[in-house]
Coordinates of C-alpha atoms in Angstrom, one line a residue:
X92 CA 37.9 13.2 8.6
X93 CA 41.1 13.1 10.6
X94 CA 43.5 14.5 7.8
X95 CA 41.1 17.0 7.4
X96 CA 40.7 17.6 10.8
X97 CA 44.5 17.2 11.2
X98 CA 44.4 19.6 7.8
X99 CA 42.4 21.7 9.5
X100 CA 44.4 22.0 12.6
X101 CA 47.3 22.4 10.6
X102 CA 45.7 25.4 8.9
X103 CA 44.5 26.5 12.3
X104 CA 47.9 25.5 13.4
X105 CA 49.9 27.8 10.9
X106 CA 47.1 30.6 11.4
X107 CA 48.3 30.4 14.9
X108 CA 51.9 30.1 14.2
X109 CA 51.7 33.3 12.0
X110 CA 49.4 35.3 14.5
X111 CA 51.7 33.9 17.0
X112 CA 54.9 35.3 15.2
X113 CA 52.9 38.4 14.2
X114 CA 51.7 38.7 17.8
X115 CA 55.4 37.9 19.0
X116 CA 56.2 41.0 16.5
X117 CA 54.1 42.8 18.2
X118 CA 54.9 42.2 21.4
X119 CA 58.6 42.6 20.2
X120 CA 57.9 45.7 19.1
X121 CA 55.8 46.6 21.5
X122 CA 58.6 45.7 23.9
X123 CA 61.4 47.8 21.7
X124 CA 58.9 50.6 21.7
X125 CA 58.6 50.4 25.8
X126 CA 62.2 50.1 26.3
X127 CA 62.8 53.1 24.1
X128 CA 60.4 54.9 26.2
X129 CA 61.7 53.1 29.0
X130 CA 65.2 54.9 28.1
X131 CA 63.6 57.4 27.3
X132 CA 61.7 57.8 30.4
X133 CA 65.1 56.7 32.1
X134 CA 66.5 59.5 31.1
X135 CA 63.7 61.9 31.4
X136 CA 63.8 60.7 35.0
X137 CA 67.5 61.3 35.5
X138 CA 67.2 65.0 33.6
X139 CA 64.5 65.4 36.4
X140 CA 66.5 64.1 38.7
X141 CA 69.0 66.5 37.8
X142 CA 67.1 69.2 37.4
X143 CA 65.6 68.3 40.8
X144 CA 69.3 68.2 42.3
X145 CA 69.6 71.5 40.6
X146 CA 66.1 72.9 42.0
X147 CA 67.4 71.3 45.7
X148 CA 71.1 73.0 45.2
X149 CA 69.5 76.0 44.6
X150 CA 67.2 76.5 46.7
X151 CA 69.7 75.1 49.4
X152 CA 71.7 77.9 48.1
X153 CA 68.6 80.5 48.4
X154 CA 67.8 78.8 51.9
X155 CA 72.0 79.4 52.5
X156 CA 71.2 83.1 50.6
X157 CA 68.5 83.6 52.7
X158 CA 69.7 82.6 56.1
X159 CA 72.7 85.0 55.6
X160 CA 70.6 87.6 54.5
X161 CA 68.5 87.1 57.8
X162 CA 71.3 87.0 59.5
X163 CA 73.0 90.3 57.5
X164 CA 69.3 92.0 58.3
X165 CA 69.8 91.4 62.0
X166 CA 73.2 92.2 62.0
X167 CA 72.0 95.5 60.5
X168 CA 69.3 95.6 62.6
X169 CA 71.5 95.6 65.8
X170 CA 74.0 98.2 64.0
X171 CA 71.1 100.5 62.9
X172 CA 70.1 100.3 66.8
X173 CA 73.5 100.5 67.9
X174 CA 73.9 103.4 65.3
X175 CA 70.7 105.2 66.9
X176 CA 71.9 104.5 70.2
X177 CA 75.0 106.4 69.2
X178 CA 73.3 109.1 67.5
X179 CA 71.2 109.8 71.3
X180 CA 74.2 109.6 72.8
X181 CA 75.7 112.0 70.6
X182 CA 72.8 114.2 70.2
X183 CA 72.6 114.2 74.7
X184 CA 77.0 114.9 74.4
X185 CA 76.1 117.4 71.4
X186 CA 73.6 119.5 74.1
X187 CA 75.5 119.2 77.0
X188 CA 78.5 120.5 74.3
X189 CA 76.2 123.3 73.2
X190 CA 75.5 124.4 77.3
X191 CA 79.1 124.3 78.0
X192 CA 80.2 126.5 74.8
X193 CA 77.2 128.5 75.2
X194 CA 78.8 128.6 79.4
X195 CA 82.1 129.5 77.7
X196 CA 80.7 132.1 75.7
X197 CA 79.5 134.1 78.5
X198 CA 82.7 133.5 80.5
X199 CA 84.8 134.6 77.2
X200 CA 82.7 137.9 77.0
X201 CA 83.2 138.2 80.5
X202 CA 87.0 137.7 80.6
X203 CA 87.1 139.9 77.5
X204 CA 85.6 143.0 79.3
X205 CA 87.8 142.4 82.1
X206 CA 90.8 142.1 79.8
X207 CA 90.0 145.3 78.1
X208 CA 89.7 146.6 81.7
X209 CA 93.0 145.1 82.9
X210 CA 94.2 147.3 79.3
X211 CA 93.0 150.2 80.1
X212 CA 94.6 150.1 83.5
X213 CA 97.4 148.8 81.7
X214 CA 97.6 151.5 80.0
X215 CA 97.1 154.1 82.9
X216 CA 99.5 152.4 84.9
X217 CA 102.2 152.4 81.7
X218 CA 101.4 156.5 81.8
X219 CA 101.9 156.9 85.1
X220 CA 104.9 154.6 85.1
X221 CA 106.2 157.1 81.9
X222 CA 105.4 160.0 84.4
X223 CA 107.0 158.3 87.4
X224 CA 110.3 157.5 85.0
X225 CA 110.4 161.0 84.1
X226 CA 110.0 162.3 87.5
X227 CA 112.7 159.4 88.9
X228 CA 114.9 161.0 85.7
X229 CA 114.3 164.4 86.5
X230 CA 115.0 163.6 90.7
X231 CA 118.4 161.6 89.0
X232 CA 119.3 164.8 87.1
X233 CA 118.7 166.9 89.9
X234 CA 120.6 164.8 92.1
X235 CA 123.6 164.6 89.9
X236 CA 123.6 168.3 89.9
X237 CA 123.1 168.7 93.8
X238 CA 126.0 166.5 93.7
X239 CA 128.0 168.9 91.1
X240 CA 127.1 171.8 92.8
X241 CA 127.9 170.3 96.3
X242 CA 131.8 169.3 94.2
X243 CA 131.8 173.0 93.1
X244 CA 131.1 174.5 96.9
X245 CA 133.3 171.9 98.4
X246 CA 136.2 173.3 95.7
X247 CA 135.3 176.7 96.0
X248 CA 135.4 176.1 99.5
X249 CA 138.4 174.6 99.5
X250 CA 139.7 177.4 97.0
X251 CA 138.1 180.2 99.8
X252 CA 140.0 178.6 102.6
X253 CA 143.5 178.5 100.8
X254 CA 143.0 182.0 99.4
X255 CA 142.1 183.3 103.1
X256 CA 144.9 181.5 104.1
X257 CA 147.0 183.4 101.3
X258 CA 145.7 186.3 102.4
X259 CA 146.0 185.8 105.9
X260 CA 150.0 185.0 105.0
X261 CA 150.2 188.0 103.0
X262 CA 148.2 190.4 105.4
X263 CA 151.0 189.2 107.6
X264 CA 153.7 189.8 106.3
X265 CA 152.2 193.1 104.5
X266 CA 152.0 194.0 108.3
X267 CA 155.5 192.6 109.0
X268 CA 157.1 194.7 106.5
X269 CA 154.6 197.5 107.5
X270 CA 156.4 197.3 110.9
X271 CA 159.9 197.1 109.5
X272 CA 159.7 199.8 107.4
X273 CA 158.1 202.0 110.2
X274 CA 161.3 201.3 112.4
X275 CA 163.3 201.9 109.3
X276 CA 162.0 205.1 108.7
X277 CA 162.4 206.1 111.9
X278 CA 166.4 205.8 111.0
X279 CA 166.0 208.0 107.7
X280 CA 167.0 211.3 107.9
X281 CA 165.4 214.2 106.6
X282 CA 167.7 215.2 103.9
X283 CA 166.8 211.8 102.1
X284 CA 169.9 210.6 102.5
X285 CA 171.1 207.3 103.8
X286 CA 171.6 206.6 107.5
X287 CA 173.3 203.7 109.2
X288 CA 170.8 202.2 111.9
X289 CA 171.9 198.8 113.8
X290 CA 175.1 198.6 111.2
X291 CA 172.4 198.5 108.2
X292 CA 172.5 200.8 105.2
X293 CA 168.4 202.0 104.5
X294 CA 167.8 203.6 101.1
X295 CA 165.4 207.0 101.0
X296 CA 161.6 205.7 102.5
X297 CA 160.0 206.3 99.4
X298 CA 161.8 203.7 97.0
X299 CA 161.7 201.4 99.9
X300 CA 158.6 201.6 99.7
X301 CA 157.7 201.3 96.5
X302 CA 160.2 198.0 96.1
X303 CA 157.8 196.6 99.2
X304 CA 155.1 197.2 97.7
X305 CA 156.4 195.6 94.2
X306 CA 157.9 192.9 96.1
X307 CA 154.6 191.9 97.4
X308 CA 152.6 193.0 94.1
X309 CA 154.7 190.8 92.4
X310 CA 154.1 187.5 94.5
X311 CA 150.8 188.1 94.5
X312 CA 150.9 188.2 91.2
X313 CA 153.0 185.2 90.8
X314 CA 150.4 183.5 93.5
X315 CA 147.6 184.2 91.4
X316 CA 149.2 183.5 87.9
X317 CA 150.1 180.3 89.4
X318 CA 146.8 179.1 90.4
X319 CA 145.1 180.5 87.4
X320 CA 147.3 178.1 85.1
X321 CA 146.7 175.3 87.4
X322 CA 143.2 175.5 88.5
X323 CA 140.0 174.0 86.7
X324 CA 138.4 176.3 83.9
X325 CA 135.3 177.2 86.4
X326 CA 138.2 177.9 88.7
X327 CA 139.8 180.2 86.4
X328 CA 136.6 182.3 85.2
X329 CA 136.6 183.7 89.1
X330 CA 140.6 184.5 88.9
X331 CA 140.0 186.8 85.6
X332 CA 138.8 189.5 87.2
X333 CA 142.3 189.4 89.4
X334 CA 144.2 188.9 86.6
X335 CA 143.0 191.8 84.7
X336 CA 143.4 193.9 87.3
X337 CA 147.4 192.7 88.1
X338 CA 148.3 192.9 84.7
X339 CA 146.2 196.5 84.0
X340 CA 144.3 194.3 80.9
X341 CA 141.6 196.5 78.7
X342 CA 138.3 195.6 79.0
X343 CA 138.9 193.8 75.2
X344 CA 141.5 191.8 76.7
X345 CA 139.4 191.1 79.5
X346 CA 136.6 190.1 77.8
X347 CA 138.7 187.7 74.9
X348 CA 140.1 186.0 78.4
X349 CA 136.7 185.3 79.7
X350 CA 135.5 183.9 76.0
X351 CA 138.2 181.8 75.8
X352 CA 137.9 180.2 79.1
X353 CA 134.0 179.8 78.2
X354 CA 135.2 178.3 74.8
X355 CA 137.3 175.8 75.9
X356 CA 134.9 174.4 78.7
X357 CA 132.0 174.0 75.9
X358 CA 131.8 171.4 73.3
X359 CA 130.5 173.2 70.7
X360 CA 131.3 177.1 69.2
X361 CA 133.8 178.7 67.9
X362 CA 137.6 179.9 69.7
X363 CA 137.3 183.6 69.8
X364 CA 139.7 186.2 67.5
X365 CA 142.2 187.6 68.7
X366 CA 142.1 191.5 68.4
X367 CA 144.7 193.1 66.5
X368 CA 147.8 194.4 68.0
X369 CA 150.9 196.6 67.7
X370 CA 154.1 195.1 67.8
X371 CA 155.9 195.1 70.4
X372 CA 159.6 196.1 68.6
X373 CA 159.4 197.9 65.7
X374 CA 161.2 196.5 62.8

C-alpha cells in the first residue's frame, strides 16, 4: 500500500511536476507576454508622453500665440483709438481749415476788387501822368524857346545898340563934314574954280561933294559888309536887305542871297542855283 501510495504520489508527484512546469510555462509566458506589453505600454506611455509634451509645447506656444495676439489686439485697439482720436482732431483742424479758407476767400475777392480798383486808378493816374509829361514837355519846349528868343532879343538888342551907335558916329560925322563943306563952300568961287581959304586948296563943291558922300557910302558899306560876314546867319538875313541896296543887287540876286542864308542855317534841302551870268571880260 505504501509503494503504491508512494506510486501514486509519485504519479501525482510528476502530474504536478508537469502542471507545475506547464504552469511555470505559462506563467513564463504569461510573464514574456506582460513584459512585451509592458514595453509596449512603456513605450506607448513615453509616445504619450511625448505627444503630451508636444500637446503642452503647443498649446504653451498657442497660450504664447495667444497672449501676443491679446496683446497685438490691444495694441491695436489703443492705435485704432488713437487713430480716431486723430481723425476728430483732424476732422475739428479740417473745419476750422475750411472757415479760415472760406474767411480767405472772401478777403481774396475783396482784395481783388480793390486791386482792380487800385488798376484802374492806376491806370488814370498813368494817363494823367502821360498828360502831365506832355504838358511838363510842352512847358520845357516852350521854355527853351522863351530862352532862344530872349538870346535872339538880347543879340538883336545888342546888334540895335551898336548899329545906333554906328549911326549915331556916322550921323556925326555926316554932320561934321556937312559943316565943313558948308564953310568950304563958302571959299568957292563962282566960276567953279579953285580958291585958296586958310592956305587950303578946295576943289569945285560939287565933286567935293560927291567924294563925301562916297567916302561915307563907302564905310558904310565896308561897316555893313563887315558885320554881314561876321555875324550869325539870323544876324545876316536882317543885313540883306542893306546889302542889296549898297551894292544896287536885282531882286534875283537878292532873293538867291536870302535862299542861301536860309540853306545853310537848315539841315535838310537843297543849296540854291546860281543864275546865269555874263562875263565880266569878254574873251
Amino acid at each position: 500500500e505504501l509503494e503504491q501510495q508512494y506510486s501514486k504520489m509519485q504519479s501525482e508527484c510528476v502530474k504536478l511536476q508537469t502542471e507545475l512546469k506547464r504552469e511555470q510555462e505559462k506563467t513564463l509566458g504569461a510573464v514574456e507576454e506582460e513584459r512585451l506589453m509592458l514595453l509596449k505600454l512603456e513605450a506607448e506611455l513615453e509616445q504619450e508622453r511625448q505627444g503630451h509634451e508636444d500637446v503642452s509645447e503647443k498649446m504653451e506656444k498657442e497660450k504664447r500665440e495667444k497672449d501676443d495676439a491679446l496683446m497685438r489686439n490691444a495694441q491695436i485697439s489703443q492705435e485704432v483709438e488713437l487713430a480716431r482720436q486723430e481723425i476728430r482732431a483732424q476732422q475739428v483742424e479740417f473745419d476750422e481749415l475750411y472757415k479760415k479758407n472760406s474767411a480767405l476767400e472772401k478777403q481774396c475777392a475783396e482784395k481783388t476788387r480793390e486791386l482792380e480798383k487800385l488798376r484802374a486808378e492806376l491806370n488814370n493816374l498813368s494817363a494823367e501822368m502821360v498828360s502831365l509829361c506832355a504838358i511838363a514837355q510842352e512847358k520845357t519846349n516852350a521854355s527853351v524857346a522863351e530862352k532862344d528868343l530872349k538870346d535872339k532879343i538880347i543879340d538883336l538888342e545888342s546888334q540895335v545898340v551898336d548899329k545906333n551907335k554906328t549911326i549915331r558916329v556916322l550921323q556925326q560925322r555926316l554932320t561934321d563934314l556937312k559943316k565943313t563943306l558948308q564953310k568950304e563952300l563958302k571959299a568957292v568961287d563962282p566960276g567953279g574954280g579953285e580958291v585958296k581959304a586958310n592956305n587950303h586948296s578946295i576943289p569945285n563943291p560939287r565933286p567935293v561933294a560927291t567924294s563925301v558922300d562916297e567916302d561915307v557910302n563907302f564905310k558904310y558899306l565896308k561897316h555893313v559888309i563887315i558885320k554881314f560876314l561876321t555875324c550869325r546867319d539870323y544876324e545876316a538875313q536882317h543885313l540883306t536887305r542893306a546889302v542889296a541896296t549898297l551894292l544896287q543887287f536885282s531882286q534875283e540876286e537878292e532873293r538867291l542871297l536870302r535862299e542861301t542864308l536860309e540853306w545853310r542855317k537848315s539841315w535838310f534841302g537843297s543849296r540854291p542855283r546860281l543864275p546865269k551870268t555874263k562875263p565880266m571880260f569878254p574873251s
